[in-house]
mmCIF file of C-alpha atoms in Angstrom:
data_model
loop_
_atom_site.group_PDB
_atom_site.id
_atom_site.type_symbol
_atom_site.label_atom_id
_atom_site.label_comp_id
_atom_site.label_asym_id
_atom_site.label_seq_id
_atom_site.Cartn_x
_atom_site.Cartn_y
_atom_site.Cartn_z
ATOM 1 C CA UNK A 1 149.084 29.281 74.929
ATOM 2 C CA UNK A 2 147.014 30.062 78.013
ATOM 3 C CA UNK A 3 148.869 30.901 81.215
ATOM 4 C CA UNK A 4 147.901 29.452 84.594
ATOM 5 C CA UNK A 5 146.632 32.881 85.690
ATOM 6 C CA UNK A 6 144.393 33.162 82.604
ATOM 7 C CA UNK A 7 143.043 29.649 83.174
ATOM 8 C CA UNK A 8 142.235 30.466 86.795
ATOM 9 C CA UNK A 9 140.583 33.721 85.750
ATOM 10 C CA UNK A 10 138.430 31.732 83.321
ATOM 11 C CA UNK A 11 137.560 28.839 85.666
ATOM 12 C CA UNK A 12 136.971 30.829 88.873
ATOM 13 C CA UNK A 13 133.678 32.483 87.762
ATOM 14 C CA UNK A 14 132.388 29.143 86.467
ATOM 15 C CA UNK A 15 133.149 27.455 89.784
ATOM 16 C CA UNK A 16 131.500 30.314 91.686
ATOM 17 C CA UNK A 17 128.343 30.049 89.555
ATOM 18 C CA UNK A 18 128.263 26.289 90.016
ATOM 19 C CA UNK A 19 128.689 26.718 93.765
ATOM 20 C CA UNK A 20 125.817 29.180 93.834
ATOM 21 C CA UNK A 21 123.653 26.794 91.791
ATOM 22 C CA UNK A 22 124.404 23.954 94.211
ATOM 23 C CA UNK A 23 123.534 26.123 97.217
ATOM 24 C CA UNK A 24 120.332 27.135 95.462
ATOM 25 C CA UNK A 25 119.448 23.510 94.759
ATOM 26 C CA UNK A 26 119.985 22.684 98.423
ATOM 27 C CA UNK A 27 117.694 25.512 99.464
ATOM 28 C CA UNK A 28 115.131 24.456 96.833
ATOM 29 C CA UNK A 29 115.136 20.874 98.197
ATOM 30 C CA UNK A 30 114.466 22.160 101.694
ATOM 31 C CA UNK A 31 111.694 24.446 100.407
ATOM 32 C CA UNK A 32 110.005 21.676 98.402
ATOM 33 C CA UNK A 33 110.240 19.285 101.371
ATOM 34 C CA UNK A 34 108.801 21.946 103.660
ATOM 35 C CA UNK A 35 105.896 22.644 101.318
ATOM 36 C CA UNK A 36 105.199 18.921 100.947
ATOM 37 C CA UNK A 37 105.302 18.377 104.718
ATOM 38 C CA UNK A 38 103.094 21.391 105.371
ATOM 39 C CA UNK A 39 100.539 20.274 102.743
ATOM 40 C CA UNK A 40 100.553 16.736 104.139
ATOM 41 C CA UNK A 41 100.036 17.964 107.678
ATOM 42 C CA UNK A 42 97.222 20.221 106.548
ATOM 43 C CA UNK A 43 95.651 17.344 104.642
ATOM 44 C CA UNK A 44 95.762 15.094 107.701
ATOM 45 C CA UNK A 45 94.220 17.814 109.841
ATOM 46 C CA UNK A 46 91.549 18.632 107.243
ATOM 47 C CA UNK A 47 90.487 14.993 106.789
ATOM 48 C CA UNK A 48 90.710 14.433 110.532
ATOM 49 C CA UNK A 49 92.735 11.351 109.714
ATOM 50 C CA UNK A 50 94.710 9.505 112.367
ATOM 51 C CA UNK A 51 97.746 11.565 113.222
ATOM 52 C CA UNK A 52 100.549 9.352 111.919
ATOM 53 C CA UNK A 53 103.292 11.888 111.270
ATOM 54 C CA UNK A 54 106.075 9.381 110.697
ATOM 55 C CA UNK A 55 105.666 9.061 106.903
ATOM 56 C CA UNK A 56 105.575 12.861 106.568
ATOM 57 C CA UNK A 57 108.631 13.242 108.771
ATOM 58 C CA UNK A 58 110.581 10.628 106.836
ATOM 59 C CA UNK A 59 109.665 12.148 103.474
ATOM 60 C CA UNK A 60 110.851 15.510 104.772
ATOM 61 C CA UNK A 61 114.044 13.771 105.953
ATOM 62 C CA UNK A 62 114.675 12.567 102.397
ATOM 63 C CA UNK A 63 114.505 16.152 101.137
ATOM 64 C CA UNK A 64 116.840 17.292 103.926
ATOM 65 C CA UNK A 65 119.268 14.504 103.078
ATOM 66 C CA UNK A 66 119.352 15.553 99.429
ATOM 67 C CA UNK A 67 119.830 19.188 100.474
ATOM 68 C CA UNK A 68 122.772 18.174 102.661
ATOM 69 C CA UNK A 69 124.413 16.517 99.650
ATOM 70 C CA UNK A 70 124.026 19.673 97.542
ATOM 71 C CA UNK A 71 125.353 21.867 100.351
ATOM 72 C CA UNK A 72 128.368 19.610 100.872
ATOM 73 C CA UNK A 73 129.149 19.709 97.144
ATOM 74 C CA UNK A 74 128.969 23.501 97.305
ATOM 75 C CA UNK A 75 131.374 23.583 100.228
ATOM 76 C CA UNK A 76 133.802 21.312 98.392
ATOM 77 C CA UNK A 77 133.756 23.649 95.381
ATOM 78 C CA UNK A 78 134.356 26.667 97.641
ATOM 79 C CA UNK A 79 137.442 25.049 99.082
ATOM 80 C CA UNK A 80 138.739 23.797 95.743
ATOM 81 C CA UNK A 81 139.100 27.295 94.318
ATOM 82 C CA UNK A 82 141.624 28.747 96.741
ATOM 83 C CA UNK A 83 142.179 26.392 99.629
ATOM 84 C CA UNK A 84 143.768 27.611 102.810
ATOM 85 C CA UNK A 85 144.322 25.477 105.865
ATOM 86 C CA UNK A 86 141.570 27.393 107.644
ATOM 87 C CA UNK A 87 139.102 26.687 104.821
ATOM 88 C CA UNK A 88 140.148 23.029 104.663
ATOM 89 C CA UNK A 89 139.571 22.728 108.430
ATOM 90 C CA UNK A 90 136.123 24.307 108.105
ATOM 91 C CA UNK A 91 135.298 22.005 105.194
ATOM 92 C CA UNK A 92 136.398 18.981 107.178
ATOM 93 C CA UNK A 93 134.223 19.914 110.130
ATOM 94 C CA UNK A 94 131.267 20.704 107.899
ATOM 95 C CA UNK A 95 131.732 17.497 105.919
ATOM 96 C CA UNK A 96 131.834 15.387 109.086
ATOM 97 C CA UNK A 97 128.714 17.022 110.516
ATOM 98 C CA UNK A 98 126.739 16.830 107.266
ATOM 99 C CA UNK A 99 127.850 13.290 106.560
ATOM 100 C CA UNK A 100 126.859 12.196 110.058
ATOM 101 C CA UNK A 101 123.468 13.891 109.716
ATOM 102 C CA UNK A 102 122.944 12.274 106.331
ATOM 103 C CA UNK A 103 124.006 8.863 107.665
ATOM 104 C CA UNK A 104 121.549 8.955 110.552
ATOM 105 C CA UNK A 105 118.735 10.281 108.377
ATOM 106 C CA UNK A 106 119.333 7.494 105.849
ATOM 107 C CA UNK A 107 119.503 4.873 108.577
ATOM 108 C CA UNK A 108 116.228 6.047 110.074
ATOM 109 C CA UNK A 109 114.530 6.047 106.662
ATOM 110 C CA UNK A 110 115.765 2.494 105.948
ATOM 111 C CA UNK A 111 114.614 1.253 109.364
ATOM 112 C CA UNK A 112 111.180 2.710 108.817
ATOM 113 C CA UNK A 113 110.904 1.183 105.329
ATOM 114 C CA UNK A 114 111.978 -2.234 106.694
ATOM 115 C CA UNK A 115 109.352 -2.030 109.451
ATOM 116 C CA UNK A 116 106.740 -1.014 106.884
ATOM 117 C CA UNK A 117 107.602 -4.006 104.694
ATOM 118 C CA UNK A 118 107.449 -6.356 107.689
ATOM 119 C CA UNK A 119 104.095 -4.898 108.728
ATOM 120 C CA UNK A 120 102.666 -5.309 105.199
ATOM 121 C CA UNK A 121 103.990 -8.868 105.033
ATOM 122 C CA UNK A 122 102.434 -9.723 108.403
ATOM 123 C CA UNK A 123 99.085 -8.297 107.276
ATOM 124 C CA UNK A 124 99.227 -10.223 104.000
ATOM 125 C CA UNK A 125 100.026 -13.477 105.857
ATOM 126 C CA UNK A 126 97.519 -13.013 108.689
ATOM 127 C CA UNK A 127 94.576 -15.445 109.089
ATOM 128 C CA UNK A 128 92.095 -12.596 108.520
ATOM 129 C CA UNK A 129 93.702 -11.997 105.128
ATOM 130 C CA UNK A 130 93.220 -15.659 104.144
ATOM 131 C CA UNK A 131 89.565 -15.551 105.196
ATOM 132 C CA UNK A 132 88.913 -12.417 103.146
ATOM 133 C CA UNK A 133 90.350 -14.060 100.057
ATOM 134 C CA UNK A 134 87.800 -16.916 100.300
#
């Protein structure tokens, strides 16, 4: 039969590797979002297109939001291994900050998508649209 100490010795490295993988995924999300935003900005500049940065910014926000989720999961794993009151306090503060950031990012993305749908609906229902169909 396995003792509690042996079980902890077995689980601890697995949790540490999982935590590292989650931190890496968070960093990867930020990197992919950065590359996408940079390429999009370059593309707008190269084509001399109108400078509407909002879709680029919101797409980057989605990547940041996903990265925040991975980082929060990593922090939770860090605290679950050997929690002290100091670590629990730090996790609580980090969780509140990251959750608030994620909430406001998600709210901004949803507001933009709603405005975009309303704009597309208005264009589809405009008199010019009806004339073009004839």
